[in-house]
Tab-separated table of C-alpha atoms and ligand atoms in Angstrom:
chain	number	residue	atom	x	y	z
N	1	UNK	CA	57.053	-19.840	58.580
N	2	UNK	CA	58.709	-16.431	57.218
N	3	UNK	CA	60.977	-14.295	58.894
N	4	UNK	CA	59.775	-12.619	61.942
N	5	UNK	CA	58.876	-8.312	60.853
N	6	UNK	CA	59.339	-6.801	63.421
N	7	UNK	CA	59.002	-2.923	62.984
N	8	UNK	CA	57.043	-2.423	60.357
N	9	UNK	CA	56.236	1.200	60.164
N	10	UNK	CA	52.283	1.849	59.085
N	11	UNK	CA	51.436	4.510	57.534
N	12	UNK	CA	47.435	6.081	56.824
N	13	UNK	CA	48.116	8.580	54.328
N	14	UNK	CA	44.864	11.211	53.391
N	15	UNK	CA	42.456	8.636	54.808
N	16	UNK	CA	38.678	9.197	54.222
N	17	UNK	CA	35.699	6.998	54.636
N	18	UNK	CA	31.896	7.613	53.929
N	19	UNK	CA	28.984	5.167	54.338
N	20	UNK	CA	26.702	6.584	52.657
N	21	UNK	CA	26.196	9.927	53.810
N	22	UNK	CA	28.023	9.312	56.537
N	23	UNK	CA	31.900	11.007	56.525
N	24	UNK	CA	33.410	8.035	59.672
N	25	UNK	CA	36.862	9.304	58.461
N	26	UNK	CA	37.648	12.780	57.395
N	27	UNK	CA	41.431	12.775	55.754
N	28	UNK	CA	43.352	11.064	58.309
N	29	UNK	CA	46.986	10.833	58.180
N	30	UNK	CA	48.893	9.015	60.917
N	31	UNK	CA	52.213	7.619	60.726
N	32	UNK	CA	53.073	4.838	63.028
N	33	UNK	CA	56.615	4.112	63.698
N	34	UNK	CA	57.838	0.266	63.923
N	35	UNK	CA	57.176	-1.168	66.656
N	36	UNK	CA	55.458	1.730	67.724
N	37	UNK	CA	52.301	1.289	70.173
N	38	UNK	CA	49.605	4.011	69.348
N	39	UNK	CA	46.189	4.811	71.066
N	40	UNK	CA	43.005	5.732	69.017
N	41	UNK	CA	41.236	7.736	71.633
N	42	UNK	CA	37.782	9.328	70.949
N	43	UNK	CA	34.423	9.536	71.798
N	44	UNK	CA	31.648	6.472	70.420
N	45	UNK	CA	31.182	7.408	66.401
N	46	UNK	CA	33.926	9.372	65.791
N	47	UNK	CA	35.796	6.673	63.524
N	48	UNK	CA	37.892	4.243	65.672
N	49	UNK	CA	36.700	0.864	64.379
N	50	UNK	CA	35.988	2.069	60.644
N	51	UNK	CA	39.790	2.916	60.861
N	52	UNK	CA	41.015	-0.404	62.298
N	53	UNK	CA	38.720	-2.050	59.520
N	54	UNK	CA	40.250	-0.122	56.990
N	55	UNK	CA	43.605	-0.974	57.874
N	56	UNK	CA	42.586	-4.979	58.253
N	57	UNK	CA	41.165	-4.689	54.737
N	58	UNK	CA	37.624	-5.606	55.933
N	59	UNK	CA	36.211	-2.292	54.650
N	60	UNK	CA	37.727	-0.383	51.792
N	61	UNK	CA	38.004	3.352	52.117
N	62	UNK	CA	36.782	5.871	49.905
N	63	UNK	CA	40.255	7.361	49.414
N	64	UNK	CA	43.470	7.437	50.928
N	65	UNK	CA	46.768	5.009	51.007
N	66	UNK	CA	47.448	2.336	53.468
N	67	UNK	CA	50.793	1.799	53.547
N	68	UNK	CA	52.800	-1.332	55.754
N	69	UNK	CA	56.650	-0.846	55.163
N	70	UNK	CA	57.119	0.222	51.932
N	71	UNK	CA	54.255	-1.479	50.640
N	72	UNK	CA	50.505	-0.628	49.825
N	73	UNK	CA	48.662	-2.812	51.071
N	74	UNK	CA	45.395	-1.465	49.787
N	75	UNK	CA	45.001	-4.344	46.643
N	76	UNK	CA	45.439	-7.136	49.619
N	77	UNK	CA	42.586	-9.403	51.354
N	78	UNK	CA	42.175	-9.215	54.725
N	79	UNK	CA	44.343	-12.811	55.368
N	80	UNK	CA	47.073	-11.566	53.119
N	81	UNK	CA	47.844	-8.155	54.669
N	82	UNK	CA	49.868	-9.928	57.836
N	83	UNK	CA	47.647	-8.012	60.513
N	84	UNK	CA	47.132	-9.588	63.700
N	85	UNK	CA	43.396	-9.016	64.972
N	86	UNK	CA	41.653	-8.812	68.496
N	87	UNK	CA	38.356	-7.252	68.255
N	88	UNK	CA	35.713	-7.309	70.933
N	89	UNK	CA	33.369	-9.291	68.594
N	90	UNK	CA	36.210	-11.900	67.044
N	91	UNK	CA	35.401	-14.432	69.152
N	92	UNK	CA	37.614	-17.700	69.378
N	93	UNK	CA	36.518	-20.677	67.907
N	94	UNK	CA	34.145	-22.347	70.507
N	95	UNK	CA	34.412	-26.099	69.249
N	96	UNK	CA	38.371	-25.990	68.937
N	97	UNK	CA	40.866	-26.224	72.034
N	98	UNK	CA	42.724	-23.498	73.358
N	99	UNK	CA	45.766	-24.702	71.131
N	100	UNK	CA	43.999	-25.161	67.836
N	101	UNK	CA	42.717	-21.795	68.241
N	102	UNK	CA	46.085	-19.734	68.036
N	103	UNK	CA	46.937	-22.509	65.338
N	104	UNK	CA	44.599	-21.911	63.379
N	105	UNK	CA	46.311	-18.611	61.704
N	106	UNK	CA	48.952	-21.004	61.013
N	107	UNK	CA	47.188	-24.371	59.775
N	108	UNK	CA	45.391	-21.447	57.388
N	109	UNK	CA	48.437	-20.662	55.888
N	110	UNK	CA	50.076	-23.934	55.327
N	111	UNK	CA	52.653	-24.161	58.183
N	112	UNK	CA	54.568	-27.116	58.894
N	113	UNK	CA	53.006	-29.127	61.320
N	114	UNK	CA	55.898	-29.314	63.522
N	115	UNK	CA	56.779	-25.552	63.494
N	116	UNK	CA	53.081	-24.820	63.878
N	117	UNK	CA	52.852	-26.903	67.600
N	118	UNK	CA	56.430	-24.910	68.569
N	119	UNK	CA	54.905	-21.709	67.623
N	120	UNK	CA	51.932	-22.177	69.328
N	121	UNK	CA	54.156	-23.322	72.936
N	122	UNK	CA	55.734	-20.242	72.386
N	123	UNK	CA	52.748	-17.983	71.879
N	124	UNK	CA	50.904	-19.455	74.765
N	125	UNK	CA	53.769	-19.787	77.098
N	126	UNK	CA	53.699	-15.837	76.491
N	127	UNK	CA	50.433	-15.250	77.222
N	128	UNK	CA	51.135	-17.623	80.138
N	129	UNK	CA	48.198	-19.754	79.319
N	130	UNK	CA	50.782	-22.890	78.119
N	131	UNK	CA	48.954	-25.423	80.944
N	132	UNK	CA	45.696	-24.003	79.439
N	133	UNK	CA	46.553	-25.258	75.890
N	134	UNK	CA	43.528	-28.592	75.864
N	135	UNK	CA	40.861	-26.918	77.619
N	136	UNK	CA	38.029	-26.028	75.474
N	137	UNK	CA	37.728	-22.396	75.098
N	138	UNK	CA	34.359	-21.992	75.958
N	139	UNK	CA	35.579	-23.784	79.792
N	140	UNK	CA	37.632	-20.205	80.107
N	141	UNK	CA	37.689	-17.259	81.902
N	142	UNK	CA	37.000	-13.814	79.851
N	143	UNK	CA	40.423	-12.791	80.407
N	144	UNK	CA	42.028	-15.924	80.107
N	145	UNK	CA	39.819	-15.696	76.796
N	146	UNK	CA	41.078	-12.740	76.252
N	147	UNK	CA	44.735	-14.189	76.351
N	148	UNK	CA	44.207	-16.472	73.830
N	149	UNK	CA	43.169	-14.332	71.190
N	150	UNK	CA	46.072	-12.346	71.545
N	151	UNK	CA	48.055	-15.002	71.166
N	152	UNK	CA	46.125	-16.451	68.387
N	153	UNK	CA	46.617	-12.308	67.101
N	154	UNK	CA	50.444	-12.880	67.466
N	155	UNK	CA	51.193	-16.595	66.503
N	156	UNK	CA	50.893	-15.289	62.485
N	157	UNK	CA	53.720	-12.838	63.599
N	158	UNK	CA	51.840	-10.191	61.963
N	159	UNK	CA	53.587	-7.159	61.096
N	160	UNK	CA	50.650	-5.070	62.597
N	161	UNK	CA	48.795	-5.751	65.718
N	162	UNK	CA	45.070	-3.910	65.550
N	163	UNK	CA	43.046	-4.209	69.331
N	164	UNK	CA	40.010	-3.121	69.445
N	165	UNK	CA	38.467	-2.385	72.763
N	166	UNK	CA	40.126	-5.690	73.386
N	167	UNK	CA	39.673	-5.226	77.473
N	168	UNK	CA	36.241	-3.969	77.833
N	169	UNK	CA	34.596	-6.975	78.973
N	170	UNK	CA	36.885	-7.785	81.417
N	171	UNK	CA	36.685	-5.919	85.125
N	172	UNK	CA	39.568	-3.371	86.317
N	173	UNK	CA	41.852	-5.206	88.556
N	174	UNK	CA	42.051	-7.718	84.653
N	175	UNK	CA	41.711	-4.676	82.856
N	176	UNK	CA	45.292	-3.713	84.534
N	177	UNK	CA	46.564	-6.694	83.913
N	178	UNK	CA	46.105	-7.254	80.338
N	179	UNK	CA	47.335	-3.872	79.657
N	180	UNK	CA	50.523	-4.245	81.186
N	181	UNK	CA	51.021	-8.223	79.363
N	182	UNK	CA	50.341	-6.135	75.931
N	183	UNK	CA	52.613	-3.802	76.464
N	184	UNK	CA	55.068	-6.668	77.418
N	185	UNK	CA	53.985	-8.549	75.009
N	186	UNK	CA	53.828	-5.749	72.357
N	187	UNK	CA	57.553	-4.730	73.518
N	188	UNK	CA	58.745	-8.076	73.588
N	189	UNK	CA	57.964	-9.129	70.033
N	190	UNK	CA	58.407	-5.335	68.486
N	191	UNK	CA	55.007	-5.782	67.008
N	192	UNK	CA	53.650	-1.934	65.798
N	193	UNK	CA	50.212	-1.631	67.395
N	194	UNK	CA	46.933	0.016	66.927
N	195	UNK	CA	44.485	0.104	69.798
N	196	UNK	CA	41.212	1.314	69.810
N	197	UNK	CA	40.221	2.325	73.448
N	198	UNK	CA	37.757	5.065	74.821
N	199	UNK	CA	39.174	5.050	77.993
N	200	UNK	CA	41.648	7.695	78.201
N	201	UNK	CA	43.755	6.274	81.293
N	202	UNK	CA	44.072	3.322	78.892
N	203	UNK	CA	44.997	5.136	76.381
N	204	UNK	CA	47.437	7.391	78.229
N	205	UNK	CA	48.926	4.439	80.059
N	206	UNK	CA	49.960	1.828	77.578
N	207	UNK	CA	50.648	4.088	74.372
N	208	UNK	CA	54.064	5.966	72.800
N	209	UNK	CA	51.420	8.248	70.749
N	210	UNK	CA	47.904	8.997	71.729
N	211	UNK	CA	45.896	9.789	68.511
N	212	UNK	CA	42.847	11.501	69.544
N	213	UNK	CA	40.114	11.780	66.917
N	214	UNK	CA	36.845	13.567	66.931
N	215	UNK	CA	34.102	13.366	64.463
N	216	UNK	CA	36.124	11.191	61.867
N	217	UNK	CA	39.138	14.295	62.333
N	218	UNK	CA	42.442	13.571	63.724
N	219	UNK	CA	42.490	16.303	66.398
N	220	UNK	CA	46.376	15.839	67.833
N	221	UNK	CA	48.662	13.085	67.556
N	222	UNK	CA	51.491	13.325	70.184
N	223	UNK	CA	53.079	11.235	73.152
N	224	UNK	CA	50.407	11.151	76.039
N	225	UNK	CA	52.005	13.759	78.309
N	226	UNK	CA	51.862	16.027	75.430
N	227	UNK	CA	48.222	15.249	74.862
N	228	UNK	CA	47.765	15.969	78.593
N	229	UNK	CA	49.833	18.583	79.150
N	230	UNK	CA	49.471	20.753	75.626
N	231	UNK	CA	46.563	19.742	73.816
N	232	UNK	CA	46.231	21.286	70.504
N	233	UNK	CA	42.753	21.848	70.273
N	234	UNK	CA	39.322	22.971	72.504
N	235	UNK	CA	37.985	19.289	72.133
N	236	UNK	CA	41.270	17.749	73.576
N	237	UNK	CA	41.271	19.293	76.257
N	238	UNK	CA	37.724	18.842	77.084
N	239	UNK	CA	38.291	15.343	76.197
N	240	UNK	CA	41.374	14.434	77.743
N	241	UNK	CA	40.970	14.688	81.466
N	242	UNK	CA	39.299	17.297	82.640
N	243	UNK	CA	39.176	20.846	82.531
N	244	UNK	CA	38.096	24.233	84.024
N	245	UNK	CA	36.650	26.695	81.341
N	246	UNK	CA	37.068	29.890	81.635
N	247	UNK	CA	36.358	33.202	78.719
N	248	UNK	CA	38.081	36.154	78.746
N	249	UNK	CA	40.182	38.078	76.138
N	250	UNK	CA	43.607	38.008	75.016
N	251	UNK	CA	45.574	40.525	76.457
N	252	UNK	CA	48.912	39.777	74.370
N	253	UNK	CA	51.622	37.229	73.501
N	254	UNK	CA	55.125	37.266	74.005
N	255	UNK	CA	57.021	34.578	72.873
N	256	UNK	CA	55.962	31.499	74.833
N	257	UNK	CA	53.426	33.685	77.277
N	258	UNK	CA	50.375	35.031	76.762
N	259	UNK	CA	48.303	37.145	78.966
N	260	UNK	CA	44.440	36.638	79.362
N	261	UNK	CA	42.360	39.130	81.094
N	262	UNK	CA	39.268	37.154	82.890
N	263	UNK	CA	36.153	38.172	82.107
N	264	UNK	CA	35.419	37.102	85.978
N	265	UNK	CA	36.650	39.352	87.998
N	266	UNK	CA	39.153	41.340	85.352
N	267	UNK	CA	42.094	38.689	87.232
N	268	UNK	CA	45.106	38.637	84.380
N	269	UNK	CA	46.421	35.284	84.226
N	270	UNK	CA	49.676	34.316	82.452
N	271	UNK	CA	49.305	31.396	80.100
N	272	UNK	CA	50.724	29.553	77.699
N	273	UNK	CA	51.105	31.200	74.166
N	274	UNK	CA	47.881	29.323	72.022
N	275	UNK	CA	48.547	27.153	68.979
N	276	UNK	CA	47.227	28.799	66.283
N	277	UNK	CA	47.930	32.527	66.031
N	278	UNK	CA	45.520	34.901	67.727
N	279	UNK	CA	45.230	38.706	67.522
N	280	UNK	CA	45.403	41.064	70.822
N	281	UNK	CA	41.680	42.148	71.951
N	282	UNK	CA	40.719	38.281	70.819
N	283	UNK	CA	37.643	36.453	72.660
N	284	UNK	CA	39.819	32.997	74.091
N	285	UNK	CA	38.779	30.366	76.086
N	286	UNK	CA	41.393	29.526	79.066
N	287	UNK	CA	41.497	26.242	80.426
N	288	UNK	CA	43.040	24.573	83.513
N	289	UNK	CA	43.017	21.830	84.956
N	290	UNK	CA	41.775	21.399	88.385
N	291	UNK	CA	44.750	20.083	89.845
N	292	UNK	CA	46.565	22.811	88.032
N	293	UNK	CA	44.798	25.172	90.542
N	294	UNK	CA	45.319	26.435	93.870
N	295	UNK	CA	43.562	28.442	96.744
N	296	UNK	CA	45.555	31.600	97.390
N	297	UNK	CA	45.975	33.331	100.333
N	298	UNK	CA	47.236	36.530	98.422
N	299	UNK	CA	45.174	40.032	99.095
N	300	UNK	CA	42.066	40.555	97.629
N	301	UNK	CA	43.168	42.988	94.732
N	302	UNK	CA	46.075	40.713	93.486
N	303	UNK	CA	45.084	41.180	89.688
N	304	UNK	CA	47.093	37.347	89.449
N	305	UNK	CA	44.311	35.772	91.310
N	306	UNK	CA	40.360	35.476	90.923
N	307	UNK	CA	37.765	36.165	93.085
N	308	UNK	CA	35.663	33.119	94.586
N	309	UNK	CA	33.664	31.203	97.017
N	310	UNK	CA	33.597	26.930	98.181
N	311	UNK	CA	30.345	25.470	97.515
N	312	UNK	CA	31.481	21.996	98.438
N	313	UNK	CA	34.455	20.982	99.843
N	314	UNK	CA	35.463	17.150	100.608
N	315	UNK	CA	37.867	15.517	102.238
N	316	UNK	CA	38.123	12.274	99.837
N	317	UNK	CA	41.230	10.760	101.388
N	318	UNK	CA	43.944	11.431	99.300
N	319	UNK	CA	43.019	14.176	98.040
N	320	UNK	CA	40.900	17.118	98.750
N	321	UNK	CA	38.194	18.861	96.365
N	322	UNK	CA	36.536	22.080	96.285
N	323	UNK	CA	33.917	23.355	94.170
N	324	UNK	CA	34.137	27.263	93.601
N	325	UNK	CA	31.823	29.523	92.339
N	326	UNK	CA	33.172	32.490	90.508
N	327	UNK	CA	31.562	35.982	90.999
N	328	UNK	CA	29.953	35.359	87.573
N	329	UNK	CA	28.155	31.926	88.899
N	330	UNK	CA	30.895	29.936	86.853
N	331	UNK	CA	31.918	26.474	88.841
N	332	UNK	CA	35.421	25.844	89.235
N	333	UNK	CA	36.960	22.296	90.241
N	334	UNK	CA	39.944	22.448	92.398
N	335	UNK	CA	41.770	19.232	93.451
N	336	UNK	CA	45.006	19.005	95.467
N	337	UNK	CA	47.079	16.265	97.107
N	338	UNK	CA	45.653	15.980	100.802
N	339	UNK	CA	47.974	15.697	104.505
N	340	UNK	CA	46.970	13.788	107.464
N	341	UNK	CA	44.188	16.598	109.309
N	342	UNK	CA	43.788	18.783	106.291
N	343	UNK	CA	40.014	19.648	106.293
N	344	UNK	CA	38.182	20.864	103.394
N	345	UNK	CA	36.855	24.779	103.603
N	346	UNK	CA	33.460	25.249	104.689
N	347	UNK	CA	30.899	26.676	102.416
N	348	UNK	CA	30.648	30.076	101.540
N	349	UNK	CA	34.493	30.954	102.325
N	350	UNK	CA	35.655	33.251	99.725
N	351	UNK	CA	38.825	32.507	98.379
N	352	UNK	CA	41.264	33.294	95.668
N	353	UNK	CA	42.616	31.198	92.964
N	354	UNK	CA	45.388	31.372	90.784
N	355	UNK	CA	46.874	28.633	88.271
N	356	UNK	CA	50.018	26.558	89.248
N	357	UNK	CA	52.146	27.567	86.759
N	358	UNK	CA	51.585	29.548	83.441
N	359	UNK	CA	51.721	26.464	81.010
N	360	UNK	CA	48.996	25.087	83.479
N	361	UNK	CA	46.630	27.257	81.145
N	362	UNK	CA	45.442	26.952	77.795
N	363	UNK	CA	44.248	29.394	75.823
N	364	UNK	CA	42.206	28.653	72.554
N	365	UNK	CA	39.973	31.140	70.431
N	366	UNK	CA	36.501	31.029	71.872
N	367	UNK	CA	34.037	29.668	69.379
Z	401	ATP	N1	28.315	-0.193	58.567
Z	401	ATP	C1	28.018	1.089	58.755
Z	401	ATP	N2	27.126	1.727	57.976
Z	401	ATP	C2	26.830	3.024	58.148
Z	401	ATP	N3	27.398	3.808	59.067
Z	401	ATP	C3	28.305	3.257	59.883
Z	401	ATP	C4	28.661	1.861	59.771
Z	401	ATP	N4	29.595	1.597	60.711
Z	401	ATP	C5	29.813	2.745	61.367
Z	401	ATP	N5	29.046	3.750	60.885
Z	401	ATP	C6	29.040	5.154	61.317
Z	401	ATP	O1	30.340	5.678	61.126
Z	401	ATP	C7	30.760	6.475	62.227
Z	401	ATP	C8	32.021	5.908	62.835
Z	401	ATP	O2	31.742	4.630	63.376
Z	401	ATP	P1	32.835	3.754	64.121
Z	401	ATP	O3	32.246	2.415	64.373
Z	401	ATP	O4	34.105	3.804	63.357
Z	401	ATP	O5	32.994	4.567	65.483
Z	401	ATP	P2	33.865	4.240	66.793
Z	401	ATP	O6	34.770	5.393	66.984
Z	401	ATP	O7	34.469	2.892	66.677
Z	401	ATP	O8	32.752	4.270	67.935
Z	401	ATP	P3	32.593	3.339	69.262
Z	401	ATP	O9	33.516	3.943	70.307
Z	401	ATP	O10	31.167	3.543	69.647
Z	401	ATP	O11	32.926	1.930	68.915
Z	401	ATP	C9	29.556	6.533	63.167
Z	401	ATP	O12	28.845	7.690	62.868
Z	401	ATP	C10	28.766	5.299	62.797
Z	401	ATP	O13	27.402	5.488	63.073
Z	402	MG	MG1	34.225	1.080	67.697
């Protein structure tokens, strides 16, 4: 068996892919620290698997480095490139136990027979599935199924870890589960990890770095509360929870701030400064999020606040939800933590509505 690697960085440097026509990846550079856990999140087609593929050698891109260490690994076959695998479609092996299925990495490469049946205790005892190891794979449950590949992922002790989707067959309260033995898992053996996931809690929850992709692009690539909190672009913040959208134009910046003049209502909001520079006068976009918002009780010409009235309002235990309508017709989603007797407002109550916090809005140029 060789040494154990743990902390390999991985590095996708200028990636592109085309099938056919087709652009899947459109110059993607991502550099994953060792041992680092990072979330592909995007929606369906915009390049997730075709990435994962690239970097398990099973596709070759049309351009672009992939780099493990300080070594590129783009010349290697898939079984020589020391990536551990769990993809919603590798199944396990159906006519082989539970134990010669995470051996099988290991009888593939020539292991020592003895070493190989330690390494494979130790890999299922991790996945807690050891008392599992004779049963016939097909006899298990999806998750438990689920287990096993991970550990049949792991017992190579590859120097990358690629999961793709690996949870979506399995229901939430598993879902949960798994996650958090990954992570432990993941953390336990230093393992740097790519997971493919369109679920954005997922994503959010178990990653260091969120890459979010659209279209084949790499949109932002930062730690989850950044994603949530300052996304870089339009899509990520459409994407990534959700969002109220608002137009107006940019009344100036100053530093950090920026002021946006609503064109519902003329109310000028502070915000946060946008990303990418924008001239005074410009058309923006503003978005907040609906928690982000509150119902004011200030006086009707506060210029800080904007005009509204509920359509809905419910009560849903927790927390309470109104839907506003603007002057303009535009909806607005307003959510709030809710205390014992709080009662939604009855339709047709105007109210006004301001944002939590300047960095609670995001200003981008409007398209
Ligand atoms: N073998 C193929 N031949 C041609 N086009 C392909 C092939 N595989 C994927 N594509 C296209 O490449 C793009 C990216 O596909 P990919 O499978 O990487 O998306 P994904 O992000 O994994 O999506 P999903 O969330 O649905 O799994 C899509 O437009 C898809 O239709
Ligand atoms: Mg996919």
């Amino acid at each position: 068996m060789s040494a154990t690697h743990p902390g390999q960085p991985l590095t996708l440097d200028d990636i592109v892919h085309r099938y056919g026509s087709t652009l899947a990846v459109d110059h993607v550079t991502l550099e994953v620290q060792a041992g680092e856990l990072v979330a592909l999140l995007g929606p369906s087609g915009c390049g997730k698997t075709t990435l994962l593929r690239i970097v398990a050698g099973f596709i070759a891109q049309t351009s672009g480095k992939v780099v493990v260490g300080e070594r590129r690994i783009d010349d290697l076959p898939p079984n020589r490139r020391d990536v551990g695998i769990v993809f919603q479609n590798y199944a396990l092996f159906p006519h082989m136990s539970v134990a010669e299925n995470v051996g099988y990495g290991l009888a593939a490469r020539g292991t020592d027979k003895a070493a190989a049946r330690q390494r494979v205790a130790d890999m299922l005892e991790l996945v807690q599935m050891g008392h599992l190891a004779q049963r016939q794979t097909r006899e298990l449950s999806g998750g438990q199924q689920q287990r096993v590949a991970l550990a049949r992922a792991l017992a190579i002790e590859p120097r990358v870890l690629l999961l793709d989707e690996p949870f979506s067959a399995l229901d939430k309260s598993l879902r949960l589960d798994m996650q958090i033995e990954i992570k432990r898992i993941q953390r336990s053996a230093g393992t740097t990890t790519l997971i493919v996931t369109h679920d954005q809690e997922e994503a959010l929850g178990m990653a260091d770095r969120v890459a979010v992709l659209s279209h084949g692009k790499l949109e932002q690539f930062d730690a989850p509360e950044t994603v949530y909190d300052r996304p870089a672009t339009f899509f990520v913040n459409q994407f990534v929870g959700s969002a109220n959208v608002l137009s107006g134009r940019l009344e100036g910046i100053d530093g950090e701030r920026a002021w946006v003049r609503l064109d519902d209502g003329g109310a000028l909001w502070q915000a946060r400064a946008p990303r990418s520079p924008l001239a005074a006068g410009s058309a923006v976009i503003a978005c907040v999020r609906p928690e982000n918002l509150r119902l004011d009780a200030a006086s009707p010409d506060d210029p800080a606040t904007l005009g509204a009235h509920v359509e809905l309002g419910m009560a849903l235990g927790a927390t309470l939800v109104h839907e506003l309508r603007t002057g303009s017709g535009r909806p607005i989603k307003l959510s709030e933590p809710r205390s014992p007797g709080s009662q939604a407002r009855a339709a047709a109550t105007p109210v006004r509505v301001r944002p939590v916090a300047p960095e609670a809005v995001s200003l981008f140029a409007a398209p």
